[in-house]
Every structure is written in structure tokens, then in C-alpha cells.
GROMACS .gro file of C-alpha atoms in nm:
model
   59
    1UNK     CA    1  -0.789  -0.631   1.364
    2UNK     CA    2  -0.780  -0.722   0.993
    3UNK     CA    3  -0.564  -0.508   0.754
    4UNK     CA    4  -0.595  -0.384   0.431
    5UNK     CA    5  -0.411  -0.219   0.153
    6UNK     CA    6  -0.484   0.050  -0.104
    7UNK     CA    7  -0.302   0.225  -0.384
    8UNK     CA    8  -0.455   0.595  -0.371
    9UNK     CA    9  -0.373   0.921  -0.601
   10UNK     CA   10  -0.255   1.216  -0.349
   11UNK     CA   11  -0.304   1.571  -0.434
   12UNK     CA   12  -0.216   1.689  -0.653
   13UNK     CA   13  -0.289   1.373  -0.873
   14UNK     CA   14   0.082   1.319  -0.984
   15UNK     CA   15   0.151   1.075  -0.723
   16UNK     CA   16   0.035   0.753  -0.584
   17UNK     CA   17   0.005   0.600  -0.212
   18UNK     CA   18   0.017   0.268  -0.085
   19UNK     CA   19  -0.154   0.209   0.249
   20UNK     CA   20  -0.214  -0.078   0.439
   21UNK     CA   21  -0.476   0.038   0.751
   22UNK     CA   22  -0.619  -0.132   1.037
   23UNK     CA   23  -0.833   0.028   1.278
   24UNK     CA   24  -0.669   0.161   1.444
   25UNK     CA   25  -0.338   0.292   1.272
   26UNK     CA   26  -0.267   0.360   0.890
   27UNK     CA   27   0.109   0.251   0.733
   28UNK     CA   28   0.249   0.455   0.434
   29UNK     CA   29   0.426   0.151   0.271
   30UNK     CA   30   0.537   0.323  -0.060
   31UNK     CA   31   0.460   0.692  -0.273
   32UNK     CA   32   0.606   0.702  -0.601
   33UNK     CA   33   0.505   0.979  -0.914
   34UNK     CA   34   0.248   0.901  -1.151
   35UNK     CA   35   0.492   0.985  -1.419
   36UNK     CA   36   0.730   0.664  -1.371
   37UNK     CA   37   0.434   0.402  -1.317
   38UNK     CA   38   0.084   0.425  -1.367
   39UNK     CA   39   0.015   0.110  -1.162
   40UNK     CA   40   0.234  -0.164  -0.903
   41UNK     CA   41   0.406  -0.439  -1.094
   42UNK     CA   42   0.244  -0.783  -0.996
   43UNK     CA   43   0.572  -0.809  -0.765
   44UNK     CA   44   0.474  -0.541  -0.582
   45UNK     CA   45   0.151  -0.622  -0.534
   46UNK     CA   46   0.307  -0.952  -0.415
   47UNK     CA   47   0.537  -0.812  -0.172
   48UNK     CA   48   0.194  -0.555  -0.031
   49UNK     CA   49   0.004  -0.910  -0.006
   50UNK     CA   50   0.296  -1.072   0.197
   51UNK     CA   51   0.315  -0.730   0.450
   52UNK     CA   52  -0.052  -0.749   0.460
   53UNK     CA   53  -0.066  -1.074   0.542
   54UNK     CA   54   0.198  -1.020   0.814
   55UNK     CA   55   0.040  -0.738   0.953
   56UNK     CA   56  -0.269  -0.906   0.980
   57UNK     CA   57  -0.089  -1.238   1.217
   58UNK     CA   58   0.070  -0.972   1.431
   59UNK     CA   59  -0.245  -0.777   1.497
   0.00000   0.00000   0.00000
């Protein structure tokens, strides 16, 4: 199975989600409040490419 990541807004929109889903089971890798970051700093999106990738040779 391959996996994948997403950044998501929850409801209500104040917060953010990042997932990383296969087929068969979904991860909740991080939340954190709209109001401190509007995005993931290009190390985190780094460190969700890594666990991805890791994910992805263990599945």
C-alpha cells in the first residue's frame, strides 16, 4: 500500500491536520491552530516526506 500525506482545515476552520493515509488506516501526524501558522515550514514538510517515505517501505 502506498501512503500519502495531507495538510487539511478541521472544523471549525481554526485548525489544521496533517495526515498521512494508506488504505487501509489513516495517521494524525500533527494539528496545530491556524492562528500560529498558516502553512508547514519547508522542514516540516521535510520531516512529513521522510515519515511518508517510511511508512510507505514498511507497508
Amino acid at each position: 500500500m502506498r501512503a500519502d500525506v495531507s495538510v487539511l482545515p478541521l472544523i471549525p476552520s481554526a485548525a489544521r491536520a496533517a495526515l498521512l493515509a494508506t488504505a487501509e488506516v489513516i495517521y494524525l501526524v500533527m494539528g496545530y491552530p491556524k492562528r500560529t501558522k498558516d502553512s508547514l515550514t519547508a522542514v516540516e514538510k521535510a520531516e512529513l516526506k521522510a515519515l511518508t517515505q517510511r511508512l510507505n517501505n514498511e507497508v
